[in-house]
Coordinates of N, CA and C in Angstrom, one line a residue:
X1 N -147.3 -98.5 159.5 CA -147.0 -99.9 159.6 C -145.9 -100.2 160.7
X2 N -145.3 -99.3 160.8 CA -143.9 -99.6 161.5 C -144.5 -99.4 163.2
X3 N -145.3 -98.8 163.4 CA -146.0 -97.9 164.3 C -146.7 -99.7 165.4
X4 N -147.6 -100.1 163.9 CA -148.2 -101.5 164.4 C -147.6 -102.4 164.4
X5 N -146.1 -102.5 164.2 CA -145.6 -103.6 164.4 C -144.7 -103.7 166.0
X6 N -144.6 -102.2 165.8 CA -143.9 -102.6 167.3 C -144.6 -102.1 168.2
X7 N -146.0 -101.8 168.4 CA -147.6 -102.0 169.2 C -147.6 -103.5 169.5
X8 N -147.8 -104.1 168.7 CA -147.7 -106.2 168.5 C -147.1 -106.7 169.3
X9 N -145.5 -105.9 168.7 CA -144.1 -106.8 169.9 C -144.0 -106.2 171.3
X10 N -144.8 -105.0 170.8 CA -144.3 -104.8 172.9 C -145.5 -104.9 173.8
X11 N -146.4 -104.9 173.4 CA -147.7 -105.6 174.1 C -147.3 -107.5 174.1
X12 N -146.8 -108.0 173.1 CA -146.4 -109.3 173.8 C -144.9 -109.6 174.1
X13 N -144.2 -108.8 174.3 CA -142.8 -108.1 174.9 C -142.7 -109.6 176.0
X14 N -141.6 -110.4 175.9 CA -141.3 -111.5 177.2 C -140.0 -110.8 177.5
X15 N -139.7 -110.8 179.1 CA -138.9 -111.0 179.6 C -137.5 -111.9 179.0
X16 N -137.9 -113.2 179.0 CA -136.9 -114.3 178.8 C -136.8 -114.4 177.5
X17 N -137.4 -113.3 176.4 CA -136.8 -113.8 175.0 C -135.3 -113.1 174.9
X18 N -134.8 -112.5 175.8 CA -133.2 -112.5 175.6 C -132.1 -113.1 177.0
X19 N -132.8 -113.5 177.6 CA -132.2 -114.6 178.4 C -130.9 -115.1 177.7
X20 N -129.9 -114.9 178.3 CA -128.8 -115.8 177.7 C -128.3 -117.0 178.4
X21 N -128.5 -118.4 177.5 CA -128.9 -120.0 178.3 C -127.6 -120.3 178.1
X22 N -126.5 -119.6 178.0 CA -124.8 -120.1 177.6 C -125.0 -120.9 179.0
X23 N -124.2 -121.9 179.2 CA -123.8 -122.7 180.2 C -124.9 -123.6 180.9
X24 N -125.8 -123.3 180.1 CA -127.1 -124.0 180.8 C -127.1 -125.0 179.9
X25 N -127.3 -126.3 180.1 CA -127.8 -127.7 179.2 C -129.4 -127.5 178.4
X26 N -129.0 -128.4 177.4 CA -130.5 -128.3 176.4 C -131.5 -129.0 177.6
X27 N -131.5 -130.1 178.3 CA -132.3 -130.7 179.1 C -132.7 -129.8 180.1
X28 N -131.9 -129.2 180.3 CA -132.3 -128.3 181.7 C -133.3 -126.9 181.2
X29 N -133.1 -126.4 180.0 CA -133.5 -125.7 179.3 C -134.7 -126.0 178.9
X30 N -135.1 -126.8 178.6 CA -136.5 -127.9 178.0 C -137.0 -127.7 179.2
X31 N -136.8 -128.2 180.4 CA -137.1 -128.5 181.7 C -137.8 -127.1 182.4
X32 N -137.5 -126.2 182.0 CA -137.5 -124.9 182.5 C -138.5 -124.4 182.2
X33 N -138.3 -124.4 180.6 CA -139.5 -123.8 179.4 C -141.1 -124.6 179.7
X34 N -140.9 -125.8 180.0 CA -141.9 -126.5 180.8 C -142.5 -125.8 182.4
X35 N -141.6 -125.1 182.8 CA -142.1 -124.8 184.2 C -142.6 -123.3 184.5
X36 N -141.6 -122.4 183.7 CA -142.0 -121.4 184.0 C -143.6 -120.8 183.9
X37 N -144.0 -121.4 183.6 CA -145.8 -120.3 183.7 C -146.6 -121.3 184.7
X38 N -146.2 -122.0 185.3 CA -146.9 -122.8 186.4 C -146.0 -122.1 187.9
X39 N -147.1 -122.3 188.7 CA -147.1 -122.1 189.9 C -146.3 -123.2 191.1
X40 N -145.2 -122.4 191.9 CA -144.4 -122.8 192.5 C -145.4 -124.0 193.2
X41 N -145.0 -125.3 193.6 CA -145.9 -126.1 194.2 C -145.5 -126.5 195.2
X42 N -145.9 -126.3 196.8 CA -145.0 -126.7 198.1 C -146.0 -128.3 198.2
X43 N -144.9 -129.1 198.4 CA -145.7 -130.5 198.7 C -147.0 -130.2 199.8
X44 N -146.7 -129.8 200.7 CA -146.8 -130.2 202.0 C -148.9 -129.4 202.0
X45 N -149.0 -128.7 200.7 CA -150.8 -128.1 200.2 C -151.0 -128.5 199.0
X46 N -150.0 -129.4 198.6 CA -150.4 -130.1 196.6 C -151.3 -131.0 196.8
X47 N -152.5 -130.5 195.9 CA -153.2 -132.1 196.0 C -152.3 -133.0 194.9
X48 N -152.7 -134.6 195.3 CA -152.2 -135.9 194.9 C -151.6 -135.6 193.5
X49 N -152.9 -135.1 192.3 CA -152.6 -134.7 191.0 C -151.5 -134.2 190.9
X50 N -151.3 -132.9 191.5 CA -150.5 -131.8 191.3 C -148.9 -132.7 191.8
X51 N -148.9 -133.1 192.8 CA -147.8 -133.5 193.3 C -146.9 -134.6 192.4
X52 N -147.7 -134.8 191.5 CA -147.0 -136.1 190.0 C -146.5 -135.2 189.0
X53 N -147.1 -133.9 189.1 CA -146.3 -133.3 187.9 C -145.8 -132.3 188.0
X54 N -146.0 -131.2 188.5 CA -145.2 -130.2 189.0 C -144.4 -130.3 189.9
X55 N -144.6 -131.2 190.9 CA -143.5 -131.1 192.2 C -142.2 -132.2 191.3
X56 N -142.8 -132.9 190.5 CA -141.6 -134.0 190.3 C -140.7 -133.3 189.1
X57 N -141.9 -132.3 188.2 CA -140.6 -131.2 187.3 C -139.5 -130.1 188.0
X58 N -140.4 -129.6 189.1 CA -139.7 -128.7 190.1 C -138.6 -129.7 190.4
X59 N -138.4 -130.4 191.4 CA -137.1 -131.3 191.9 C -136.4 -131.8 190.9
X60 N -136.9 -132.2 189.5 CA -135.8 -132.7 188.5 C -135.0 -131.8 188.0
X61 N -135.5 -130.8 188.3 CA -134.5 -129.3 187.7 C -133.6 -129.4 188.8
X62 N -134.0 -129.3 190.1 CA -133.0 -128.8 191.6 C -132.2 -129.9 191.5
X63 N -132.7 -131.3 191.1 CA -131.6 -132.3 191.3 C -130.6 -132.7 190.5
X64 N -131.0 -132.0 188.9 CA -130.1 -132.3 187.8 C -130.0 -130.8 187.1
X65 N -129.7 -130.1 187.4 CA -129.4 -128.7 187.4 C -127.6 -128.8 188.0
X66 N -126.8 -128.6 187.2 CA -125.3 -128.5 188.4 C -125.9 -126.8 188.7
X67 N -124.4 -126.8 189.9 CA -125.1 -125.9 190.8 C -124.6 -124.3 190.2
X68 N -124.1 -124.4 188.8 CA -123.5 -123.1 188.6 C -124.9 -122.8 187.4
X69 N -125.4 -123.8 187.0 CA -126.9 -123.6 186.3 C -127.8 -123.3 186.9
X70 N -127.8 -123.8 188.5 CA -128.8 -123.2 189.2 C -128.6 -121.4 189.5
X71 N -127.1 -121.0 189.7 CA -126.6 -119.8 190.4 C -127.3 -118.9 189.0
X72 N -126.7 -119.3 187.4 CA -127.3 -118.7 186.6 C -128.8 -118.3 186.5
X73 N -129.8 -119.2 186.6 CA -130.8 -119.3 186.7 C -131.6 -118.5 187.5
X74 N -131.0 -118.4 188.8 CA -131.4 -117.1 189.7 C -131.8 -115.8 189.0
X75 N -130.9 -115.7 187.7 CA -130.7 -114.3 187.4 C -132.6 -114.1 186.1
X76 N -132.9 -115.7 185.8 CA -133.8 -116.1 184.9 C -135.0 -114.6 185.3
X77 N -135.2 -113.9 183.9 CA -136.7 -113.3 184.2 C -138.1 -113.8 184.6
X78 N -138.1 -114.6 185.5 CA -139.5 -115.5 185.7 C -139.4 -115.4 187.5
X79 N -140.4 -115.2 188.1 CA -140.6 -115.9 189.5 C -140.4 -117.2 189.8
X80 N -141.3 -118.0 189.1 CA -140.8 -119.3 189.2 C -140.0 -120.1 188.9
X81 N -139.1 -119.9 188.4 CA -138.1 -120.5 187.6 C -137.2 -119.7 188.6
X82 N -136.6 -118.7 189.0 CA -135.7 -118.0 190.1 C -135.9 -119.0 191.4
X83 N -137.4 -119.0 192.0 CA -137.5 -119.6 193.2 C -137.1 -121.5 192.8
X84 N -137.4 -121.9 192.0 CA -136.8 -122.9 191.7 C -135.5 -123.3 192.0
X85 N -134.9 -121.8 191.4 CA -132.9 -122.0 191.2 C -132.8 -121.6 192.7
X86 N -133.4 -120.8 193.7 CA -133.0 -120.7 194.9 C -133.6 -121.9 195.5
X87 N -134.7 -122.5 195.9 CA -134.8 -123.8 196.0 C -133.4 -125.1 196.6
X88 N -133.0 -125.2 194.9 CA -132.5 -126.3 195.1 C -131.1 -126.0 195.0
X89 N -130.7 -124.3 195.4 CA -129.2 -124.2 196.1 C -129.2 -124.8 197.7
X90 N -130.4 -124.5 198.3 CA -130.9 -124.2 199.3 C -130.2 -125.4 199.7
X91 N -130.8 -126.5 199.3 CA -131.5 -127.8 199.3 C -130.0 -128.6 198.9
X92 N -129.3 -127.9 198.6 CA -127.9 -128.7 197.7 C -127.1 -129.0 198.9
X93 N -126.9 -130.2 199.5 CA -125.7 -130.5 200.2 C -124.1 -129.7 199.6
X94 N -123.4 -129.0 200.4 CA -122.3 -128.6 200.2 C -122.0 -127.4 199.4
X95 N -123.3 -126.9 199.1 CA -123.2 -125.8 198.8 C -123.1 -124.6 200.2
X96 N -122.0 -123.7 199.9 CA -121.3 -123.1 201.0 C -122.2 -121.5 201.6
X97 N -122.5 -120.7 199.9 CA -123.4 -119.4 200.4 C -124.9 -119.5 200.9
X98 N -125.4 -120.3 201.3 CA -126.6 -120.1 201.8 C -126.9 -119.2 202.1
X99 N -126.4 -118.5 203.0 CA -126.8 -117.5 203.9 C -127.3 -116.1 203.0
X100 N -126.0 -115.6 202.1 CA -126.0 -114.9 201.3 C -126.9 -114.8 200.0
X101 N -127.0 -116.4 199.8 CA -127.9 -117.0 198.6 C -129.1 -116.1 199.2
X102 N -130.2 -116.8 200.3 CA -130.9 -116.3 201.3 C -131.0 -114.5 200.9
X103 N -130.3 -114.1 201.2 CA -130.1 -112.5 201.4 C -130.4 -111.7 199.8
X104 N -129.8 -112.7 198.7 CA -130.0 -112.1 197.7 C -131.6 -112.3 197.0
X105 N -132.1 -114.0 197.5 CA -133.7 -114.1 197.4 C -134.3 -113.4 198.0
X106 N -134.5 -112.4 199.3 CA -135.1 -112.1 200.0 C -135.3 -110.7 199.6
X107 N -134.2 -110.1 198.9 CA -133.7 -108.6 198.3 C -134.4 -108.6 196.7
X108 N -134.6 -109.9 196.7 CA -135.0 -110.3 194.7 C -136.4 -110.2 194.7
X109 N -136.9 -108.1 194.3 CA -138.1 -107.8 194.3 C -138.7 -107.6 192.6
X110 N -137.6 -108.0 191.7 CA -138.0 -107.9 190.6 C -139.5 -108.6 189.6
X111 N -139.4 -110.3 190.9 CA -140.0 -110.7 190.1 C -141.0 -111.7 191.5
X112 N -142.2 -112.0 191.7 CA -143.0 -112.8 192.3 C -143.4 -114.2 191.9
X113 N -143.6 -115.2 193.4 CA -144.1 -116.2 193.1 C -145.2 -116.7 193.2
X114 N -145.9 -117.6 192.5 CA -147.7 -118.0 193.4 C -147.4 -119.3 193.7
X115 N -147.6 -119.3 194.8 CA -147.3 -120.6 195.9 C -149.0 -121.1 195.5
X116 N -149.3 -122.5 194.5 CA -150.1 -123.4 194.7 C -150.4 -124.4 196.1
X117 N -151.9 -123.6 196.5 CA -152.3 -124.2 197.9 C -153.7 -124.7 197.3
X118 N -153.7 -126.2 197.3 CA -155.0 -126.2 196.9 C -155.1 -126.4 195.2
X119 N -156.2 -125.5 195.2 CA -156.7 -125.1 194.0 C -156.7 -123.3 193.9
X120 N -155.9 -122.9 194.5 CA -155.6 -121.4 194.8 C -154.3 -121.4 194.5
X121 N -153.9 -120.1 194.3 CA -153.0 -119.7 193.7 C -152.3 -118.1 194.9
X122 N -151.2 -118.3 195.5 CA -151.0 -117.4 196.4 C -149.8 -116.4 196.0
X123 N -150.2 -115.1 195.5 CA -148.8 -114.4 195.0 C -147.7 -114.0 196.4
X124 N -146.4 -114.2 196.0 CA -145.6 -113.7 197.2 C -144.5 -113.2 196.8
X125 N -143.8 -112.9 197.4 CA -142.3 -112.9 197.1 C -141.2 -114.1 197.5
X126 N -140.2 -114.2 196.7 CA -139.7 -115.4 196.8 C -139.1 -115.3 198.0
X127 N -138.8 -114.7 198.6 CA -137.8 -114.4 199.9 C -138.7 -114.7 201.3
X128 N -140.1 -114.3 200.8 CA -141.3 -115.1 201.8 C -141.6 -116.3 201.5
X129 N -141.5 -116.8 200.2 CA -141.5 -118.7 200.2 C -140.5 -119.0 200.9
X130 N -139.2 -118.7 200.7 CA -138.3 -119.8 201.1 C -138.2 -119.6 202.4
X131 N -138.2 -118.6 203.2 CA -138.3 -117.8 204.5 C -139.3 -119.0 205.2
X132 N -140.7 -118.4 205.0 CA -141.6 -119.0 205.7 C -142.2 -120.5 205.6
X133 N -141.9 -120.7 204.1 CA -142.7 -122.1 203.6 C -141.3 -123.2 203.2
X134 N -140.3 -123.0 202.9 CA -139.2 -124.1 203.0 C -138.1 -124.0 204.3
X135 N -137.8 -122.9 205.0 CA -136.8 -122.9 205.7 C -137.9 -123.1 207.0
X136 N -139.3 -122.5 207.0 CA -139.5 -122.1 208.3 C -139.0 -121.5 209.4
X137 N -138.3 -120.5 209.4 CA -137.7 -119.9 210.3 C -138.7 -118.6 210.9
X138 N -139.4 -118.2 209.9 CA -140.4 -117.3 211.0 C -141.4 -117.4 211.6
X139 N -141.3 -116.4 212.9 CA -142.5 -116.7 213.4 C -144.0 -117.0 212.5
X140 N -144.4 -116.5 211.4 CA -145.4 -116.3 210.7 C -145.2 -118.0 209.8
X141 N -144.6 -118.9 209.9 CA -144.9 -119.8 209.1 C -145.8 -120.6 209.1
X142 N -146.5 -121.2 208.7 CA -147.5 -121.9 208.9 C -147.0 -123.8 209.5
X143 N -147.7 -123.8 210.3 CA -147.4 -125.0 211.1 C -147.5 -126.2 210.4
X144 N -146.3 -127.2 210.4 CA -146.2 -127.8 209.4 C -146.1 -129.1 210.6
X145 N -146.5 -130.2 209.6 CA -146.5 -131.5 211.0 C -144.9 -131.7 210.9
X146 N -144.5 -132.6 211.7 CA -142.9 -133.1 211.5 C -142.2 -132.0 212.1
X147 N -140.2 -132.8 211.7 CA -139.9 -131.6 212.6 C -139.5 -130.5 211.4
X148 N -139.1 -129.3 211.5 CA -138.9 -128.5 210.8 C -137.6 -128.8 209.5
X149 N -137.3 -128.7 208.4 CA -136.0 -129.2 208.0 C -134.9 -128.3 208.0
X150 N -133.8 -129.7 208.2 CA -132.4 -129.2 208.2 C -131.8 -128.6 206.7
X151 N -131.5 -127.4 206.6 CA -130.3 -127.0 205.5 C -129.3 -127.2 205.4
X152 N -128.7 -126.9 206.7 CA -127.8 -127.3 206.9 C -126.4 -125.4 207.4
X153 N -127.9 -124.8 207.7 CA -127.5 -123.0 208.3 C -127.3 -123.2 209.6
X154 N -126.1 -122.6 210.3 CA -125.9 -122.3 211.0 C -127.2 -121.6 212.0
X155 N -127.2 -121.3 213.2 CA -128.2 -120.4 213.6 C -127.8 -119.1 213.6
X156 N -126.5 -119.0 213.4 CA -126.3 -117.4 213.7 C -126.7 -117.0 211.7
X157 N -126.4 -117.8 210.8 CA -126.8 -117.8 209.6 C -128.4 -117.5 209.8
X158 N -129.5 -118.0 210.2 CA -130.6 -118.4 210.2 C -131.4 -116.8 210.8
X159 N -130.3 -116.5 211.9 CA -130.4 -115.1 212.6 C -130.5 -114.2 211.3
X160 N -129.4 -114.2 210.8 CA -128.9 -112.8 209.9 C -129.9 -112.8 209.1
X161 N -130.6 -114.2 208.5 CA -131.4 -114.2 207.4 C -132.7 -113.7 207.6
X162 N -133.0 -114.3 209.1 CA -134.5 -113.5 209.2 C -134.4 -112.1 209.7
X163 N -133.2 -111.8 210.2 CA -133.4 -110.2 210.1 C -133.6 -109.2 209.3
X164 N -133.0 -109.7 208.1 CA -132.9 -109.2 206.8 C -134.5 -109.0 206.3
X165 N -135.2 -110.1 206.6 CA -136.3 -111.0 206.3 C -137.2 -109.5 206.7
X166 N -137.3 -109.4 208.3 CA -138.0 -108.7 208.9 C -137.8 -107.3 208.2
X167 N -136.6 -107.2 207.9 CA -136.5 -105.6 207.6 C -137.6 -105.1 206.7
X168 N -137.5 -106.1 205.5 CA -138.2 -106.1 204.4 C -139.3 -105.8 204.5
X169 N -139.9 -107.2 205.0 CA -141.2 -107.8 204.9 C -142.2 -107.4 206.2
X170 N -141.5 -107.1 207.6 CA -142.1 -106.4 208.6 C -142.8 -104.9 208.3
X171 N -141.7 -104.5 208.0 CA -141.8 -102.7 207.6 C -143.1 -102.3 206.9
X172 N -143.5 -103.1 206.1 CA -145.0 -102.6 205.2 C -145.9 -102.4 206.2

């Protein structure tokens, strides 16, 4: 008996059932629990649908998340929910580590994201979303109309980050 019960719990074994949510708000927490098993959604390939519900839960977290909930969250067992909390440090006016923030998503191989294109589902690493598909900084990004956006990185910041980038992700 003992044998089938913990066959049961570790074939449905979660990551986030020991998550510790200390400092994180009940709202923000609700907010999360709603996101994690959906797919990261970049506006710029959501269809219309998609863009009402996922993109507007994604930003309600980055925008009402303070930013020591987001730093926590980084550490969250989920892909999605990580690239979220890196997201919207990114994206946070006045937040000072970017660069380093950057360096630790790009190094953060524990866990993968699927970038929603379409009706397709694209697995990546988060350090390739934010790299290629929010910051745009490498060559490899896909061409986006408009001008590219501001973070607010330095270039010699933008330097260090794609080199790191290349180390990684060139080498395979």
């Amino acid at each position: 008996m003992g044998i089938g019960i913990t066959l049961v719990l570790s074939s449905a074994y979660d990551e986030n059932w020991f998550y510790n949510w200390d400092g994180i708000r009940k709202e923000i927490k609700d907010s999360i629990k709603a996101v994690e098993y959906n797919w990261v959604t970049e506006r710029a390939f959501s269809s219309e649908e998609t863009k009402t519900v996922q993109i507007h839960q994604q930003f309600w977290i980055m925008n009402n998340a303070s930013e020591k909930e987001l730093l926590k969250l980084t550490e969250y067992p989920n892909g999605t929910v990580k690239t979220i909390a890196y997201e919207g440090l990114i994206r946070r006016k006045g937040f000072e580590t970017k660069a380093d923030l950057l360096i630790k998503a790009i190094n953060d191989n524990d866990h993968s994201v699927y970038l929603q294109v379409g009706c397709e589902a694209i697995p990546m690493s988060i350090g390739r979303y934010l790299v290629e598909f929010i910051l745009q900084i490498d060559d490899r990004s896909p061409p986006f109309a408009g001008e590219r956006p501001n973070f607010g990185l330095t270039r010699a910041d933008e330097k260090r980050v794609l080199a790191e980038y290349k180390k990684k992700h060139y080498s395979r």
